[in-house]
PDB file of C-alpha atoms in Angstrom:
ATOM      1  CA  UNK A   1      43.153 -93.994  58.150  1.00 94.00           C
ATOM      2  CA  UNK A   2      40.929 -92.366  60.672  1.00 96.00           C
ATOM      3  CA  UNK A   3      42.480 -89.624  62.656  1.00 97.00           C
ATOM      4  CA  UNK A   4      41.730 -86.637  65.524  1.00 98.00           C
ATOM      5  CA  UNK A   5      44.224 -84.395  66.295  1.00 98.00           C
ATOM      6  CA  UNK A   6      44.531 -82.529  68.806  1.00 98.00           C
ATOM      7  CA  UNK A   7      46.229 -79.062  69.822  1.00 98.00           C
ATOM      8  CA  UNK A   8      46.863 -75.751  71.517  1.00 98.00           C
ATOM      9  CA  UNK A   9      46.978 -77.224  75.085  1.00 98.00           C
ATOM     10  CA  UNK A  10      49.939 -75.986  76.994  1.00 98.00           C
ATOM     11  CA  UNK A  11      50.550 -74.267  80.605  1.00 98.00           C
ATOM     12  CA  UNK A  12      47.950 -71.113  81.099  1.00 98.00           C
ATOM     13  CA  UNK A  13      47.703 -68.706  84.341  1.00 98.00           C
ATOM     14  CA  UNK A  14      44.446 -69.074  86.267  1.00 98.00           C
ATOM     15  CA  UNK A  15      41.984 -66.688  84.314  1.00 98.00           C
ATOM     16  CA  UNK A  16      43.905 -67.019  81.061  1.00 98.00           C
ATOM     17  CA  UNK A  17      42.848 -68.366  77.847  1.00 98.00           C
ATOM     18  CA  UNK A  18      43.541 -71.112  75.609  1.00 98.00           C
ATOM     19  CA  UNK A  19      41.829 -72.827  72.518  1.00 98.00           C
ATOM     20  CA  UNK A  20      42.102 -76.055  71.444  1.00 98.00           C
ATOM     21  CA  UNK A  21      41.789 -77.806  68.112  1.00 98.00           C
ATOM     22  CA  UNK A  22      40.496 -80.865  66.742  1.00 98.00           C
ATOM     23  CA  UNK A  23      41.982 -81.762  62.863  1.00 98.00           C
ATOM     24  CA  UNK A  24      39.838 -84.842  61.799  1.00 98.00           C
ATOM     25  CA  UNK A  25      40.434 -87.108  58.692  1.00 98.00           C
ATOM     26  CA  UNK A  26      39.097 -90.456  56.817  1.00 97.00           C
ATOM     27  CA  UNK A  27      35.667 -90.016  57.778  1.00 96.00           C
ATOM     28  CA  UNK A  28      32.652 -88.196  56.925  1.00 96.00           C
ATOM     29  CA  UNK A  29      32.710 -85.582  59.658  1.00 97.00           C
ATOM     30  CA  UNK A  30      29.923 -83.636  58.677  1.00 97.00           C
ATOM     31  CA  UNK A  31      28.198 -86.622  59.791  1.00 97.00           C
ATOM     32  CA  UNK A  32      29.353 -86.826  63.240  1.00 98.00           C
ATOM     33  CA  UNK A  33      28.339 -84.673  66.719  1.00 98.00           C
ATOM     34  CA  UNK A  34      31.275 -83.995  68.179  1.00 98.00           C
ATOM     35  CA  UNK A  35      32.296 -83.473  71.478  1.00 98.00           C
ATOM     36  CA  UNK A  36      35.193 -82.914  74.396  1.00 98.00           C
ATOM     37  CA  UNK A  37      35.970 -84.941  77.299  1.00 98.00           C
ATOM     38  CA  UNK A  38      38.613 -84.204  79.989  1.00 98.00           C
ATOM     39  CA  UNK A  39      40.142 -86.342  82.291  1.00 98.00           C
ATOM     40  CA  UNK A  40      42.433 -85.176  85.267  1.00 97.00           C
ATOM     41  CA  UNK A  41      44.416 -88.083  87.547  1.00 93.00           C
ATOM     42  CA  UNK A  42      42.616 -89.781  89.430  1.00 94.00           C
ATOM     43  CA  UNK A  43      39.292 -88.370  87.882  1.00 96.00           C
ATOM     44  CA  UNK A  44      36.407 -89.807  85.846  1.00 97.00           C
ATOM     45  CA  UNK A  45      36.412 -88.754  82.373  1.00 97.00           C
ATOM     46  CA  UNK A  46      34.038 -85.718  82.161  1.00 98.00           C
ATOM     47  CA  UNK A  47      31.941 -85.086  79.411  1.00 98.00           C
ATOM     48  CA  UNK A  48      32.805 -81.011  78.628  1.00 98.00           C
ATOM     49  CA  UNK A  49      31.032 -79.757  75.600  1.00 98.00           C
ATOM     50  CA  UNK A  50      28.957 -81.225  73.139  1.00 98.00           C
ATOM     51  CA  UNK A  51      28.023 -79.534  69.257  1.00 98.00           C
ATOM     52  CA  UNK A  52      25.726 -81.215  66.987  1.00 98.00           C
ATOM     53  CA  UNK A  53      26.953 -82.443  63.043  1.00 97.00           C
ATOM     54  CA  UNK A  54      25.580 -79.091  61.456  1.00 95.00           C
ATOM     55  CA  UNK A  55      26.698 -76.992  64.383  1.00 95.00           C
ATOM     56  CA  UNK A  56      22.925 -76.035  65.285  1.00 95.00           C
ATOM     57  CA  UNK A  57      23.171 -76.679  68.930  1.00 98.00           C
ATOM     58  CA  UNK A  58      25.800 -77.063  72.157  1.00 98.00           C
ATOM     59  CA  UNK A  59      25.577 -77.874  75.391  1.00 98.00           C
ATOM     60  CA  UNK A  60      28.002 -77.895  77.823  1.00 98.00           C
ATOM     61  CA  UNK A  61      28.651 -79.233  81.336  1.00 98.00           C
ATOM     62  CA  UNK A  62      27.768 -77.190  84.240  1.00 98.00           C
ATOM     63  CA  UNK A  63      31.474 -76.977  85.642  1.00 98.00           C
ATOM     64  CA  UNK A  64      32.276 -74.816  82.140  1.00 98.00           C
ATOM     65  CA  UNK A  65      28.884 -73.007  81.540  1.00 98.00           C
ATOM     66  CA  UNK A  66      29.717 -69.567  80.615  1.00 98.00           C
ATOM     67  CA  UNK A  67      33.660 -69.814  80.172  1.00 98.00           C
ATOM     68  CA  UNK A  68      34.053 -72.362  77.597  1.00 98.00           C
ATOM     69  CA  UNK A  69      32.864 -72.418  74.075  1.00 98.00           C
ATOM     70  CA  UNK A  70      32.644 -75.073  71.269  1.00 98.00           C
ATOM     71  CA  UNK A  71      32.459 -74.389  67.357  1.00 98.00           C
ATOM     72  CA  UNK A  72      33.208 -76.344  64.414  1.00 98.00           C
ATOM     73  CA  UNK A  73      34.196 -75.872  60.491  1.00 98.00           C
ATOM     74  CA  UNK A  74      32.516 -78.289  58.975  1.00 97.00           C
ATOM     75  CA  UNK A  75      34.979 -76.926  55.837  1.00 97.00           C
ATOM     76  CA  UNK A  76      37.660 -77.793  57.544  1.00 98.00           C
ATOM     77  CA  UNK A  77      36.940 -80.773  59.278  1.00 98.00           C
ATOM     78  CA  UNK A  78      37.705 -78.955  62.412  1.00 98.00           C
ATOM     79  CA  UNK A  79      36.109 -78.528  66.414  1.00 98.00           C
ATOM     80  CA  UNK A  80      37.283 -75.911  68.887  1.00 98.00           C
ATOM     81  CA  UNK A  81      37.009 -75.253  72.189  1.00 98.00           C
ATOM     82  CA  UNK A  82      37.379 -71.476  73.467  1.00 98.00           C
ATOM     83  CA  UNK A  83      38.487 -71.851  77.162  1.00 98.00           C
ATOM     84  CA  UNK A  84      38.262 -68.594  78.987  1.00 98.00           C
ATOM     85  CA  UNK A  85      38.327 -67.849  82.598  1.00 98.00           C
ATOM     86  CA  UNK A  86      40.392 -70.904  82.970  1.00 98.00           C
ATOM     87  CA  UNK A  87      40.562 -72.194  86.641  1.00 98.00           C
ATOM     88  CA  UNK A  88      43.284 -74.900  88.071  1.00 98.00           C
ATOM     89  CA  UNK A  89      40.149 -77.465  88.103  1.00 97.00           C
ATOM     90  CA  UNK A  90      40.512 -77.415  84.300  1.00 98.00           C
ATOM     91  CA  UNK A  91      43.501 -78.933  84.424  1.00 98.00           C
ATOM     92  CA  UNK A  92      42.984 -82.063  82.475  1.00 98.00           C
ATOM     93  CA  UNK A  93      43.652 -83.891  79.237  1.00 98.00           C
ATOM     94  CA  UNK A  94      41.004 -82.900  77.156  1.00 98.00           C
ATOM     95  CA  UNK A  95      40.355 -85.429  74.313  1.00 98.00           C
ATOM     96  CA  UNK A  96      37.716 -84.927  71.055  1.00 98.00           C
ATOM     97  CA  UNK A  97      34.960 -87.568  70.114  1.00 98.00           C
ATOM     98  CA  UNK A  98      33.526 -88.029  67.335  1.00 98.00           C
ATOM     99  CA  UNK A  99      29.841 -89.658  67.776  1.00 97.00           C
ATOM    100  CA  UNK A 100      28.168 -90.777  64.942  1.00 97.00           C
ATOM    101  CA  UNK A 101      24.573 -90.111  63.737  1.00 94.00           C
ATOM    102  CA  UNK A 102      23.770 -93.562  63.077  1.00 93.00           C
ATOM    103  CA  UNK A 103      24.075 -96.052  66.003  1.00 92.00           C
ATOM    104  CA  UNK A 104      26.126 -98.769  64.098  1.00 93.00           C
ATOM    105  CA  UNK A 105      28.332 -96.364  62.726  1.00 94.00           C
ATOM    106  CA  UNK A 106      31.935 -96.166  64.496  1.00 95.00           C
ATOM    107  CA  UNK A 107      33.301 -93.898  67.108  1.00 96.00           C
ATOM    108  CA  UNK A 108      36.426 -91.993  67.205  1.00 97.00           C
ATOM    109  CA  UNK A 109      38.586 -90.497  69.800  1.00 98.00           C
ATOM    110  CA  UNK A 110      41.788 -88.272  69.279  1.00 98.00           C
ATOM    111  CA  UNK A 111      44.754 -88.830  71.531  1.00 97.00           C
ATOM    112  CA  UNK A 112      44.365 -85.819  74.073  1.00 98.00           C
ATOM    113  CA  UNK A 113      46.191 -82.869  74.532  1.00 98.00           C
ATOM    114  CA  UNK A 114      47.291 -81.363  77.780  1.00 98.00           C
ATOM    115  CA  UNK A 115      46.344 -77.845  79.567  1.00 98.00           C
ATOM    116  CA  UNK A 116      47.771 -77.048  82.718  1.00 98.00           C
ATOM    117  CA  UNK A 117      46.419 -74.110  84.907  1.00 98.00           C
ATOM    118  CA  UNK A 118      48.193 -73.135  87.539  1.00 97.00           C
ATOM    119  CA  UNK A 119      50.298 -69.670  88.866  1.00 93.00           C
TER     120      UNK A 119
END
C-alpha cells in the first residue's frame, strides 16, 4: 500500500530548529515533485515548499524564504524540510504531497505531523 510518513515535529523555542521527514512507499517516488503544506486552526492550508522529482529545483513560499529548506533522497525515498529561525506563525501541521508528473497519475498525502513554536 501507498504510504507518507511523517516525523520530527515536536515543541521548538521561537528561533530554534527542527527537521522534518517524509518516509514514502508503494510508489515510484522518483517520479513524483514533492512538496509541504501546513495548516494551523482556523487557517487555509498553505502551500510551504515545493522540490521537483530529480531534486533540480525548489521554491518556497514567501512566509519561509530564507529559513526553511527542502531536500530529498531519491535513494531513500525520502523529503526533508530544514526549519530554522522558527517563529510561533509556523506553528502548524505540516503534511507532505506527493504530485505526480503525469496528470492522470494519483496523488498522495501523508498524515501530518505537528510543530509547535512557542516560549
Amino acid at each position: 500500500q501507498v504510504q507518507l510518513v511523517e516525523s520530527g515535529g515536536g515543541l521548538v523555542q521561537p528561533g530554534g530548529s527542527l527537521r522534518l521527514s517524509c518516509v514514502a512507499s508503494g510508489f515510484t517516488f522518483s517520479m513524483y515533485h514533492m512538496k509541504w503544506y501546513r495548516q494551523a486552526p482556523g487557517k487555509e492550508r498553505e502551500l510551504v515548499a515545493t522540490i521537483t522529482s530529480t531534486g533540480g529545483s525548489t521554491n518556497y513560499a514567501n512566509s519561509v524564504k530564507g529559513r526553511f529548506t527542502i531536500s530529498r533522497d531519491n535513494a531513500k525515498n525520502t523529503v526533508y524540510l530544514q526549519m530554522n529561525g522558527l517563529k510561533p506563525e509556523d506553528t502548524a501541521v505540516y503534511c507532505c504531497n506527493a504530485d505526480p508528473l503525469l496528470y492522470n497519475w494519483p496523488n498522495y498525502w501523508g498524515q501530518g505531523t505537528q510543530v509547535t513554536v512557542s516560549s
